[in-house]
């Protein structure tokens, strides 16, 4: 087992693509254990993807890409600008609110961050925001999509841990809104301190009629996560069927409501979805080899005994696990962390009487935050690359936002009712 972990670390260090890191290190364990038939290796690759629930992932990815091409983003941006025009750091506040609204559309923090830096980055430059601050707000606010449904991370967690995806979707709403509030407060404090976009008397607050007019054009996007949750709750469709519904809904809105979905935009969304799905499915397929090797080597049991030996306090245990996930998130892709660590941590959590839905929301927040931290964070390099910003500037400006999110997660750990209230009410 130590050889498997050593090979994993070596391949990570030499910067091999993560899917092949998992596949090669897992295969190495099979090759060194002559008592395991090699046919099992191939079977685990195939078996890992043979899940009806997993069909939700490609469907939701395709739906998110379609919605980004239909004009929904443009309407949500207009609503966000209206709501924040009297706030300090108005355009930075737009960044946070847009991420909250887009959380119910894209389901992907990386996609959200990449889209927003292209849309809002040039305007924030024009208004005098430092590039590092712009990148930090864009990256960290996209973390809201980790909990606002339909989060792809929650789908993977529910798929691997056999936890109700419907409950996870509902549980993420309140934490997502709290995160929006926490980040808006952070933007307000930093903007006041540094004099970003100080509101003037000639700027009037948004009137009720203005908000109502904007809501009329944005209502199709705002209804989407609500329809998904109610549809799953009342049995109109399963999570997988909800993904297929999301694609049909995106096509309907793009063609008949906003009338902006052209054949060229459809092809662009389809190509992007194929690329995104290819990368995710390759990781998931190869994780079957690695997960089987960990299980065969009795790693989950060993880890459970070690962790339980540290403390028996449930909150302290969760904080230890989340600290470990934060460190691994800095080094390994978030989807990989979900696939590999959920089977290890979830039995420990359930053994301590912690609701797996509550733990899933906390875990997704911390794991997704890994894509926003160097040295491996994909969202960091995408945003900084597009915005021509140095990693050093990004790290310096992001510290207040990281602190705000960590405070929110600690609150969630000690007040689990914030995540369990809605699922218990609806389910």
Tab-separated table of C-alpha atoms in Angstrom:
chain	number	residue	atom	x	y	z
A	1	UNK	CA	0.000	0.000	0.000
A	2	UNK	CA	2.882	2.363	0.731
A	3	UNK	CA	4.146	1.791	-2.821
A	4	UNK	CA	0.759	2.888	-4.186
A	5	UNK	CA	0.832	6.115	-2.177
A	6	UNK	CA	4.498	6.764	-3.042
A	7	UNK	CA	3.808	6.280	-6.748
A	8	UNK	CA	0.787	8.595	-6.459
A	9	UNK	CA	2.903	11.356	-4.869
A	10	UNK	CA	5.759	10.972	-7.379
A	11	UNK	CA	3.399	11.247	-10.352
A	12	UNK	CA	1.731	14.315	-8.813
A	13	UNK	CA	5.137	15.969	-8.297
A	14	UNK	CA	6.170	15.456	-11.930
A	15	UNK	CA	2.886	17.154	-12.952
A	16	UNK	CA	1.273	14.218	-14.755
A	17	UNK	CA	-2.449	14.723	-15.584
A	18	UNK	CA	-4.464	13.679	-12.559
A	19	UNK	CA	-6.539	11.011	-14.346
A	20	UNK	CA	-3.360	9.136	-15.308
A	21	UNK	CA	-1.885	9.626	-11.830
A	22	UNK	CA	-4.859	7.768	-10.384
A	23	UNK	CA	-4.962	5.101	-13.083
A	24	UNK	CA	-1.222	4.324	-13.125
A	25	UNK	CA	-0.745	4.277	-9.342
A	26	UNK	CA	-3.847	2.106	-8.901
A	27	UNK	CA	-2.731	-0.254	-11.686
A	28	UNK	CA	0.723	-0.508	-10.081
A	29	UNK	CA	-0.876	-1.909	-6.944
A	30	UNK	CA	-2.668	-4.581	-8.996
A	31	UNK	CA	0.533	-5.540	-10.802
A	32	UNK	CA	2.428	-5.961	-7.514
A	33	UNK	CA	-0.272	-8.195	-6.000
A	34	UNK	CA	-0.251	-11.484	-7.883
A	35	UNK	CA	-3.297	-12.778	-5.971
A	36	UNK	CA	-5.555	-10.191	-7.693
A	37	UNK	CA	-6.594	-11.189	-11.236
A	38	UNK	CA	-5.716	-8.545	-13.794
A	39	UNK	CA	-9.216	-8.833	-15.234
A	40	UNK	CA	-10.460	-7.078	-12.077
A	41	UNK	CA	-8.536	-3.967	-13.137
A	42	UNK	CA	-10.554	-3.640	-16.341
A	43	UNK	CA	-13.795	-4.530	-14.562
A	44	UNK	CA	-13.301	-1.736	-12.011
A	45	UNK	CA	-12.804	0.866	-14.765
A	46	UNK	CA	-16.069	-0.147	-16.422
A	47	UNK	CA	-18.053	-0.705	-13.213
A	48	UNK	CA	-17.221	2.753	-11.855
A	49	UNK	CA	-19.214	4.427	-14.615
A	50	UNK	CA	-22.148	1.990	-14.607
A	51	UNK	CA	-24.522	4.062	-12.520
A	52	UNK	CA	-27.889	5.524	-13.457
A	53	UNK	CA	-27.322	8.341	-10.949
A	54	UNK	CA	-24.056	9.299	-12.652
A	55	UNK	CA	-25.989	10.205	-15.826
A	56	UNK	CA	-26.889	13.465	-14.081
A	57	UNK	CA	-23.317	14.761	-14.470
A	58	UNK	CA	-23.070	14.946	-18.296
A	59	UNK	CA	-26.654	16.199	-18.572
A	60	UNK	CA	-26.167	19.041	-16.086
A	61	UNK	CA	-22.846	20.011	-17.672
A	62	UNK	CA	-24.491	20.241	-21.085
A	63	UNK	CA	-27.439	22.203	-19.657
A	64	UNK	CA	-25.065	24.673	-17.985
A	65	UNK	CA	-23.138	25.264	-21.203
A	66	UNK	CA	-26.391	25.720	-23.127
A	67	UNK	CA	-27.687	28.274	-20.642
A	68	UNK	CA	-24.483	30.271	-20.888
A	69	UNK	CA	-25.218	30.620	-24.616
A	70	UNK	CA	-28.892	31.591	-24.323
A	71	UNK	CA	-28.736	35.105	-22.881
A	72	UNK	CA	-29.546	34.014	-19.332
A	73	UNK	CA	-26.179	35.298	-18.092
A	74	UNK	CA	-26.819	38.717	-19.648
A	75	UNK	CA	-30.193	39.046	-17.896
A	76	UNK	CA	-28.815	37.925	-14.538
A	77	UNK	CA	-25.963	40.437	-14.883
A	78	UNK	CA	-28.470	43.236	-15.466
A	79	UNK	CA	-30.407	42.243	-12.329
A	80	UNK	CA	-27.197	42.054	-10.259
A	81	UNK	CA	-26.081	45.539	-11.372
A	82	UNK	CA	-29.472	46.969	-10.439
A	83	UNK	CA	-29.435	45.467	-6.931
A	84	UNK	CA	-25.906	46.677	-6.084
A	85	UNK	CA	-25.642	50.131	-7.636
A	86	UNK	CA	-25.853	51.947	-4.270
A	87	UNK	CA	-23.282	49.701	-2.534
A	88	UNK	CA	-19.586	50.256	-1.889
A	89	UNK	CA	-17.605	48.266	-4.442
A	90	UNK	CA	-20.698	47.961	-6.619
A	91	UNK	CA	-19.155	45.959	-9.481
A	92	UNK	CA	-17.417	43.609	-7.013
A	93	UNK	CA	-20.797	43.091	-5.312
A	94	UNK	CA	-22.211	42.280	-8.758
A	95	UNK	CA	-19.544	39.580	-9.005
A	96	UNK	CA	-20.783	37.934	-5.801
A	97	UNK	CA	-24.504	38.167	-6.605
A	98	UNK	CA	-23.996	36.938	-10.159
A	99	UNK	CA	-22.174	33.864	-8.815
A	100	UNK	CA	-25.097	33.180	-6.498
A	101	UNK	CA	-27.591	33.431	-9.345
A	102	UNK	CA	-25.347	31.473	-11.733
A	103	UNK	CA	-24.957	28.710	-9.135
A	104	UNK	CA	-28.375	27.493	-10.175
A	105	UNK	CA	-27.307	27.495	-13.821
A	106	UNK	CA	-23.758	26.255	-14.368
A	107	UNK	CA	-23.230	23.907	-11.380
A	108	UNK	CA	-19.480	24.350	-11.852
A	109	UNK	CA	-17.257	26.774	-9.930
A	110	UNK	CA	-14.563	26.695	-12.625
A	111	UNK	CA	-17.060	27.475	-15.399
A	112	UNK	CA	-18.577	30.286	-13.334
A	113	UNK	CA	-15.179	31.850	-12.553
A	114	UNK	CA	-14.034	31.641	-16.171
A	115	UNK	CA	-17.235	33.248	-17.442
A	116	UNK	CA	-17.301	36.078	-14.876
A	117	UNK	CA	-13.667	37.145	-15.290
A	118	UNK	CA	-14.346	37.595	-19.029
A	119	UNK	CA	-17.552	39.557	-18.436
A	120	UNK	CA	-16.620	41.656	-15.369
A	121	UNK	CA	-12.804	41.752	-15.415
A	122	UNK	CA	-12.402	44.547	-18.022
A	123	UNK	CA	-14.995	46.739	-16.261
A	124	UNK	CA	-13.298	46.266	-12.866
A	125	UNK	CA	-9.982	47.231	-14.485
A	126	UNK	CA	-11.570	50.399	-15.876
A	127	UNK	CA	-12.899	51.342	-12.427
A	128	UNK	CA	-9.448	51.008	-10.853
A	129	UNK	CA	-9.661	47.697	-9.000
A	130	UNK	CA	-6.265	45.968	-8.596
A	131	UNK	CA	-6.001	42.886	-10.801
A	132	UNK	CA	-5.333	40.667	-7.786
A	133	UNK	CA	-8.498	41.896	-6.062
A	134	UNK	CA	-10.591	41.301	-9.188
A	135	UNK	CA	-9.225	37.771	-9.550
A	136	UNK	CA	-9.766	37.045	-5.844
A	137	UNK	CA	-13.407	38.207	-5.830
A	138	UNK	CA	-14.146	36.304	-9.030
A	139	UNK	CA	-12.516	33.069	-7.845
A	140	UNK	CA	-13.819	32.993	-4.289
A	141	UNK	CA	-17.364	34.070	-5.147
A	142	UNK	CA	-17.615	31.197	-7.644
A	143	UNK	CA	-17.333	28.886	-4.615
A	144	UNK	CA	-21.037	29.572	-4.004
A	145	UNK	CA	-21.815	27.199	-6.891
A	146	UNK	CA	-20.444	24.348	-4.738
A	147	UNK	CA	-23.652	24.370	-2.685
A	148	UNK	CA	-26.361	26.169	-4.702
A	149	UNK	CA	-28.171	23.441	-6.709
A	150	UNK	CA	-27.480	21.837	-9.129
A	151	UNK	CA	-23.888	21.528	-7.841
A	152	UNK	CA	-21.892	18.884	-9.743
A	153	UNK	CA	-19.806	18.238	-6.616
A	154	UNK	CA	-22.934	17.359	-4.636
A	155	UNK	CA	-24.043	14.992	-7.414
A	156	UNK	CA	-20.683	13.178	-7.266
A	157	UNK	CA	-20.766	13.063	-3.449
A	158	UNK	CA	-24.290	11.643	-3.475
A	159	UNK	CA	-23.304	9.151	-6.187
A	160	UNK	CA	-20.221	7.853	-4.347
A	161	UNK	CA	-21.618	7.999	-0.801
A	162	UNK	CA	-25.142	6.822	-1.692
A	163	UNK	CA	-26.625	9.968	-0.131
A	164	UNK	CA	-29.902	11.480	-1.385
A	165	UNK	CA	-29.022	14.021	-4.091
A	166	UNK	CA	-32.399	15.696	-3.626
A	167	UNK	CA	-31.657	16.310	0.055
A	168	UNK	CA	-28.161	17.569	-0.795
A	169	UNK	CA	-29.598	20.047	-3.312
A	170	UNK	CA	-32.047	21.430	-0.758
A	171	UNK	CA	-29.439	21.471	2.035
A	172	UNK	CA	-27.110	23.664	-0.028
A	173	UNK	CA	-29.519	26.584	-0.430
A	174	UNK	CA	-29.145	28.242	2.993
A	175	UNK	CA	-25.321	27.771	3.209
A	176	UNK	CA	-25.036	29.168	-0.332
A	177	UNK	CA	-27.030	32.265	0.587
A	178	UNK	CA	-25.030	32.675	3.810
A	179	UNK	CA	-21.814	32.509	1.792
A	180	UNK	CA	-23.182	35.184	-0.539
A	181	UNK	CA	-23.880	37.421	2.476
A	182	UNK	CA	-20.485	36.768	4.067
A	183	UNK	CA	-18.628	37.592	0.843
A	184	UNK	CA	-20.718	40.725	0.248
A	185	UNK	CA	-19.844	41.928	3.759
A	186	UNK	CA	-16.154	41.252	2.999
A	187	UNK	CA	-16.407	43.229	-0.266
A	188	UNK	CA	-18.119	46.069	1.598
A	189	UNK	CA	-15.431	46.237	4.297
A	190	UNK	CA	-12.495	46.053	1.866
A	191	UNK	CA	-14.109	48.541	-0.542
A	192	UNK	CA	-14.796	51.074	2.218
A	193	UNK	CA	-11.239	50.711	3.499
A	194	UNK	CA	-9.659	51.128	0.066
A	195	UNK	CA	-12.153	53.551	-1.491
A	196	UNK	CA	-13.487	51.307	-4.276
A	197	UNK	CA	-16.585	52.766	-5.970
A	198	UNK	CA	-17.870	55.030	-3.202
A	199	UNK	CA	-21.624	55.575	-3.888
A	200	UNK	CA	-22.636	59.178	-4.644
A	201	UNK	CA	-25.882	61.007	-3.926
A	202	UNK	CA	-26.878	61.130	-7.599
A	203	UNK	CA	-27.139	57.323	-7.706
A	204	UNK	CA	-30.655	56.382	-6.612
A	205	UNK	CA	-31.598	53.042	-5.030
A	206	UNK	CA	-33.341	50.586	-7.321
A	207	UNK	CA	-37.093	51.163	-7.392
A	208	UNK	CA	-39.654	48.379	-7.047
A	209	UNK	CA	-40.726	48.788	-10.691
A	210	UNK	CA	-37.126	48.545	-11.944
A	211	UNK	CA	-36.546	45.371	-9.949
A	212	UNK	CA	-39.854	43.928	-11.176
A	213	UNK	CA	-38.976	44.666	-14.825
A	214	UNK	CA	-35.590	42.958	-14.432
A	215	UNK	CA	-37.148	39.986	-12.669
A	216	UNK	CA	-39.486	39.467	-15.604
A	217	UNK	CA	-36.545	38.882	-17.943
A	218	UNK	CA	-34.571	36.847	-15.366
A	219	UNK	CA	-37.403	34.712	-14.029
A	220	UNK	CA	-36.634	31.748	-16.300
A	221	UNK	CA	-33.151	31.428	-14.816
A	222	UNK	CA	-34.347	31.952	-11.235
A	223	UNK	CA	-37.090	29.330	-11.592
A	224	UNK	CA	-34.706	26.632	-12.817
A	225	UNK	CA	-33.239	25.410	-9.467
A	226	UNK	CA	-36.685	25.688	-7.841
A	227	UNK	CA	-38.252	23.473	-10.520
A	228	UNK	CA	-35.440	20.930	-10.095
A	229	UNK	CA	-35.845	20.707	-6.317
A	230	UNK	CA	-39.646	20.483	-6.396
A	231	UNK	CA	-39.533	17.982	-9.257
A	232	UNK	CA	-37.176	15.679	-7.345
A	233	UNK	CA	-39.059	16.162	-4.064
A	234	UNK	CA	-42.481	15.284	-5.461
A	235	UNK	CA	-41.219	12.414	-7.614
A	236	UNK	CA	-41.715	13.936	-11.060
A	237	UNK	CA	-38.153	12.884	-11.928
A	238	UNK	CA	-35.042	11.343	-10.396
A	239	UNK	CA	-31.759	13.335	-10.191
A	240	UNK	CA	-30.624	11.705	-13.446
A	241	UNK	CA	-33.895	12.518	-15.185
A	242	UNK	CA	-33.622	16.046	-13.740
A	243	UNK	CA	-30.390	16.436	-15.721
A	244	UNK	CA	-32.195	15.461	-18.936
A	245	UNK	CA	-35.015	17.873	-18.035
A	246	UNK	CA	-32.405	20.617	-17.521
A	247	UNK	CA	-31.165	20.155	-21.097
A	248	UNK	CA	-34.718	20.352	-22.500
A	249	UNK	CA	-35.421	23.405	-20.310
A	250	UNK	CA	-32.258	25.168	-21.537
A	251	UNK	CA	-33.167	24.443	-25.165
A	252	UNK	CA	-36.729	25.708	-24.636
A	253	UNK	CA	-35.590	28.952	-22.976
A	254	UNK	CA	-32.836	29.564	-25.532
A	255	UNK	CA	-34.993	28.924	-28.607
A	256	UNK	CA	-38.496	30.108	-27.662
A	257	UNK	CA	-38.074	32.614	-24.767
A	258	UNK	CA	-34.822	34.545	-25.315
A	259	UNK	CA	-34.470	33.407	-28.957
A	260	UNK	CA	-30.667	33.676	-28.755
A	261	UNK	CA	-29.662	30.025	-29.152
A	262	UNK	CA	-28.336	29.727	-32.695
A	263	UNK	CA	-26.977	26.610	-34.349
A	264	UNK	CA	-23.413	27.922	-33.888
A	265	UNK	CA	-23.964	28.532	-30.171
A	266	UNK	CA	-25.499	25.065	-29.814
A	267	UNK	CA	-22.424	23.476	-31.436
A	268	UNK	CA	-20.127	25.498	-29.143
A	269	UNK	CA	-22.039	24.338	-26.035
A	270	UNK	CA	-21.976	20.739	-27.289
A	271	UNK	CA	-18.211	20.758	-27.958
A	272	UNK	CA	-17.438	22.334	-24.565
A	273	UNK	CA	-19.646	19.745	-22.853
A	274	UNK	CA	-17.924	16.852	-24.632
A	275	UNK	CA	-14.507	18.157	-23.525
A	276	UNK	CA	-15.671	18.723	-19.916
A	277	UNK	CA	-17.379	15.338	-19.690
A	278	UNK	CA	-14.420	13.530	-21.218
A	279	UNK	CA	-12.088	14.859	-18.522
A	280	UNK	CA	-14.488	14.066	-15.664
A	281	UNK	CA	-15.438	10.585	-16.874
A	282	UNK	CA	-11.785	9.633	-17.384
A	283	UNK	CA	-11.039	10.605	-13.773
A	284	UNK	CA	-14.100	8.742	-12.489
A	285	UNK	CA	-13.320	5.588	-14.487
A	286	UNK	CA	-9.701	5.409	-13.302
A	287	UNK	CA	-10.745	6.211	-9.730
A	288	UNK	CA	-12.451	2.792	-9.731
A	289	UNK	CA	-9.003	1.153	-9.848
A	290	UNK	CA	-7.588	3.371	-7.119
A	291	UNK	CA	-10.637	3.020	-4.851
A	292	UNK	CA	-10.564	-0.773	-5.169
A	293	UNK	CA	-6.860	-0.805	-4.288
A	294	UNK	CA	-7.535	1.327	-1.193
A	295	UNK	CA	-10.388	-0.952	-0.138
A	296	UNK	CA	-8.353	-4.115	-0.780
A	297	UNK	CA	-5.537	-2.670	1.315
A	298	UNK	CA	-8.015	-1.952	4.126
A	299	UNK	CA	-7.156	1.773	4.058
A	300	UNK	CA	-10.681	3.021	4.977
A	301	UNK	CA	-10.672	0.914	8.143
A	302	UNK	CA	-7.138	1.957	9.101
A	303	UNK	CA	-7.944	5.638	8.493
A	304	UNK	CA	-11.186	5.370	10.459
A	305	UNK	CA	-9.404	3.884	13.481
A	306	UNK	CA	-6.676	6.538	13.288
A	307	UNK	CA	-9.125	9.438	13.049
A	308	UNK	CA	-11.373	8.051	15.803
A	309	UNK	CA	-8.281	7.735	17.982
A	310	UNK	CA	-7.715	11.494	17.794
A	311	UNK	CA	-11.022	12.570	19.328
A	312	UNK	CA	-14.584	11.378	19.873
A	313	UNK	CA	-16.090	14.871	19.735
A	314	UNK	CA	-18.175	15.051	16.517
A	315	UNK	CA	-17.496	18.750	15.789
A	316	UNK	CA	-13.774	18.401	16.457
A	317	UNK	CA	-13.718	15.332	14.197
A	318	UNK	CA	-15.400	17.197	11.359
A	319	UNK	CA	-12.954	20.105	11.716
A	320	UNK	CA	-9.999	17.680	11.551
A	321	UNK	CA	-11.412	16.078	8.397
A	322	UNK	CA	-12.099	19.439	6.776
A	323	UNK	CA	-8.554	20.604	7.589
A	324	UNK	CA	-7.216	17.483	5.891
A	325	UNK	CA	-9.497	18.109	2.886
A	326	UNK	CA	-8.285	21.707	2.660
A	327	UNK	CA	-4.668	20.511	2.423
A	328	UNK	CA	-5.431	17.786	-0.121
A	329	UNK	CA	-7.565	20.269	-2.062
A	330	UNK	CA	-4.451	22.391	-2.607
A	331	UNK	CA	-2.745	19.427	-4.274
A	332	UNK	CA	-5.444	17.278	-5.917
A	333	UNK	CA	-8.431	18.063	-8.164
A	334	UNK	CA	-11.726	18.508	-6.286
A	335	UNK	CA	-13.508	15.727	-8.208
A	336	UNK	CA	-10.700	13.327	-7.304
A	337	UNK	CA	-10.950	14.257	-3.625
A	338	UNK	CA	-14.679	13.584	-3.693
A	339	UNK	CA	-14.297	10.209	-5.397
A	340	UNK	CA	-11.388	8.966	-3.282
A	341	UNK	CA	-12.046	10.433	0.172
A	342	UNK	CA	-15.835	10.190	0.466
A	343	UNK	CA	-15.746	6.372	0.949
A	344	UNK	CA	-13.082	6.852	3.645
A	345	UNK	CA	-14.616	9.718	5.625
A	346	UNK	CA	-18.326	8.972	5.323
A	347	UNK	CA	-18.345	5.778	7.474
A	348	UNK	CA	-16.489	7.666	10.232
A	349	UNK	CA	-18.969	10.538	10.045
A	350	UNK	CA	-21.985	8.240	10.196
A	351	UNK	CA	-20.423	6.288	13.066
A	352	UNK	CA	-20.323	9.512	15.093
A	353	UNK	CA	-23.981	10.238	14.361
A	354	UNK	CA	-23.298	13.162	12.002
A	355	UNK	CA	-25.829	13.668	9.226
A	356	UNK	CA	-24.111	12.711	5.916
A	357	UNK	CA	-26.065	15.493	4.162
A	358	UNK	CA	-24.690	18.082	6.603
A	359	UNK	CA	-21.140	16.738	6.221
A	360	UNK	CA	-21.522	16.732	2.428
A	361	UNK	CA	-22.256	20.475	2.320
A	362	UNK	CA	-19.238	21.267	4.537
A	363	UNK	CA	-17.022	18.892	2.551
A	364	UNK	CA	-18.054	20.317	-0.839
A	365	UNK	CA	-17.290	23.859	0.299
A	366	UNK	CA	-13.779	22.996	1.477
A	367	UNK	CA	-12.976	20.588	-1.374
A	368	UNK	CA	-14.126	23.081	-4.021
A	369	UNK	CA	-12.066	25.792	-2.329
A	370	UNK	CA	-9.055	23.687	-3.330
A	371	UNK	CA	-9.468	24.758	-6.974
A	372	UNK	CA	-8.977	28.337	-5.768
A	373	UNK	CA	-5.670	27.713	-3.996
A	374	UNK	CA	-2.207	27.234	-5.515
A	375	UNK	CA	-0.284	25.158	-6.435
A	376	UNK	CA	-2.839	23.021	-8.304
A	377	UNK	CA	-6.040	25.117	-8.243
A	378	UNK	CA	-7.491	25.077	-11.757
A	379	UNK	CA	-9.788	28.087	-11.216
A	380	UNK	CA	-6.810	30.171	-10.025
A	381	UNK	CA	-4.822	29.591	-13.214
A	382	UNK	CA	-7.855	30.067	-15.478
A	383	UNK	CA	-8.845	33.387	-13.875
A	384	UNK	CA	-5.300	34.740	-13.497
A	385	UNK	CA	-4.433	33.642	-17.036
A	386	UNK	CA	-7.452	35.342	-18.596
A	387	UNK	CA	-7.003	38.492	-16.496
A	388	UNK	CA	-3.209	38.663	-16.835
A	389	UNK	CA	-2.769	38.681	-13.053
A	390	UNK	CA	0.155	37.266	-11.055
A	391	UNK	CA	-0.484	34.427	-8.599
A	392	UNK	CA	1.286	36.429	-5.858
A	393	UNK	CA	-1.141	39.361	-6.248
A	394	UNK	CA	-4.085	36.960	-6.247
A	395	UNK	CA	-2.951	35.224	-3.037
A	396	UNK	CA	-2.385	38.530	-1.217
A	397	UNK	CA	-5.790	39.942	-2.160
A	398	UNK	CA	-7.688	36.692	-1.530
A	399	UNK	CA	-6.802	36.315	2.166
A	400	UNK	CA	-9.824	38.278	3.540
A	401	UNK	CA	-12.168	36.205	1.368
A	402	UNK	CA	-10.611	32.907	2.436
A	403	UNK	CA	-10.968	34.011	6.067
A	404	UNK	CA	-14.650	34.857	5.552
A	405	UNK	CA	-15.407	31.459	3.996
A	406	UNK	CA	-13.552	29.545	6.706
A	407	UNK	CA	-15.544	31.416	9.368
A	408	UNK	CA	-18.762	30.451	7.561
A	409	UNK	CA	-17.748	26.776	7.420
A	410	UNK	CA	-16.948	26.746	11.149
A	411	UNK	CA	-20.414	28.203	11.825
A	412	UNK	CA	-21.969	25.453	9.676
A	413	UNK	CA	-20.055	22.776	11.596
A	414	UNK	CA	-21.326	23.977	14.973
A	415	UNK	CA	-24.842	24.881	13.792
A	416	UNK	CA	-25.837	21.898	11.598
A	417	UNK	CA	-29.460	23.048	11.586
A	418	UNK	CA	-28.473	25.602	8.928
A	419	UNK	CA	-27.972	22.726	6.494
A	420	UNK	CA	-30.478	20.174	7.801
A	421	UNK	CA	-33.490	22.448	8.382
A	422	UNK	CA	-34.783	22.590	4.780
A	423	UNK	CA	-34.131	18.894	3.916
A	424	UNK	CA	-35.886	17.769	7.090
A	425	UNK	CA	-38.774	20.114	6.331
A	426	UNK	CA	-39.249	19.054	2.693
A	427	UNK	CA	-38.259	15.391	2.900
